[in-house]
Amino acid sequence: MTNYISLEERNRIADEFHRGQGPLLPATIDEAVDGKISYAYLEKGLTIRFPFVEGMRVGGPYHLTMGSADAGFGIGGQIQEENQDTLVAVSADQALAFQGQEASLRYYYFEFEEPTSPLTQYSIEEGPGERIFKPQVDEAVDGVIPLAVLSQGVNLRIKAGFSLTLDALVSIYWWGTHADGCFVKHLTVGPDPDEDLVVRVEPAHLMPHKGGRVRVICTALSTTGTQTSLLLELKVASGLAVPEAVYPVDEDLRIPAQVQPIIEEGGIPLLLKTQGMAAGDVAILMSYTVHPYTGFVRRYYVKASDIEAGQIRFSVPTWFPEDDLYIWVWGLIHRRDGGVVGSPDFFLVVPGMHSASANPV
């Protein structure tokens, strides 16, 4: 027999069921001191813990997440012991992805009416090394280049340090929504490598992207090798704001093209059509994934034989993670006369080992 009840009665019954639940307490990182984590600990890995609270049970499911502007991961599991903290090990590779960033930590315990823990924040030290800093635009506010500065130009800044040694060759790749607002610039570091590199971006490379977005990747070539920065992606303001979702999903929801997990020449093979190219141009392919420091920039000098063939074959370096790997790829053509044209971007997914084993090709 079905008994229909009022909302008030429903809430009363739910309160009875949930009377012994929580509240959830924050997750913490053992290696943190006053909200800060030193680089030395990142190299060894981290230990995250959260307390057992009233209402939890052995076998109860949880999911822990840690994220920053450029890195993130999630780990799921089950409560193992009653009245004991749950410990989650973070590998050195996962931890090192957060260096130099502000990271947030929380977990979800799905059997509670309120399943979300309080958020904890950590400041993580940048370590010594050869990585180039992520570029930044001085005038950007909350990830947006304001409308007021589009007609004036902006300053693109690369912080001094690490890869920016004396005489290092720095290449800057600026790609945006509009094909004709892109540029490629090369410069050398000196005479003072302790000064930030500041490059002026003129209105001609801003106005075409009005209402769209821009992306920037920098590389630094020195005696220690070639280093590639994290990707900077900014929105460009317009006269009318873009409608926004009240409850957005923080992902790119364009449908990705699914490719078979086949490796050739060290990566996923892709083709770039030579339509619009000329012999002597430089074809540039760039990509990034959600995993930090996995982006790359590949340059190729276009030959007459490539024009005749109608296409250039590239390989996008990758690996087979447990879960599906999402990759964004786009191209630039740097013409002999200095002009730059950008392609639309290509969004693809490479099935991970779990997916590949379930759906063999």
PDB file of C-alpha atoms in Angstrom, residues 10-24 54-56 109-115:
ATOM      1  CA  ARG A  10       8.552  14.184   4.388  1.00  0.00           C
ATOM      2  CA  ASN A  11      10.992  16.622   5.997  1.00  0.00           C
ATOM      3  CA  ARG A  12      10.218  15.278   9.471  1.00  0.00           C
ATOM      4  CA  ILE A  13      10.936  11.695   8.395  1.00  0.00           C
ATOM      5  CA  ALA A  14      14.086  12.719   6.554  1.00  0.00           C
ATOM      6  CA  ASP A  15      15.302  14.578   9.636  1.00  0.00           C
ATOM      7  CA  GLU A  16      14.860  11.417  11.679  1.00  0.00           C
ATOM      8  CA  PHE A  17      16.904   9.390   9.207  1.00  0.00           C
ATOM      9  CA  HIS A  18      19.629  12.026   9.039  1.00  0.00           C
ATOM     10  CA  ARG A  19      19.732  12.987  12.703  1.00  0.00           C
ATOM     11  CA  GLY A  20      22.949  11.029  13.235  1.00  0.00           C
ATOM     12  CA  GLN A  21      24.794  12.323  10.171  1.00  0.00           C
ATOM     13  CA  GLY A  22      27.903  14.443  10.422  1.00  0.00           C
ATOM     14  CA  PRO A  23      28.493  17.208   9.881  1.00  0.00           C
ATOM     15  CA  LEU A  24      31.405  16.343   7.606  1.00  0.00           C
ATOM     16  CA  GLU A  54      28.922  10.072  13.209  1.00  0.00           C
ATOM     17  CA  GLY A  55      26.765   8.398  10.595  1.00  0.00           C
ATOM     18  CA  MET A  56      29.608   7.055   8.456  1.00  0.00           C
ATOM     19  CA  TYR A 109      30.362  11.172   1.291  1.00  0.00           C
ATOM     20  CA  PHE A 110      27.370  10.034  -0.733  1.00  0.00           C
ATOM     21  CA  GLU A 111      25.247   8.494   2.019  1.00  0.00           C
ATOM     22  CA  PHE A 112      24.672  11.844   3.740  1.00  0.00           C
ATOM     23  CA  GLU A 113      21.863  14.243   2.919  1.00  0.00           C
ATOM     24  CA  GLU A 114      24.537  16.954   2.751  1.00  0.00           C
ATOM     25  CA  PRO A 115      27.343  14.991   1.063  1.00  0.00           C
TER      26      PRO A 115
END
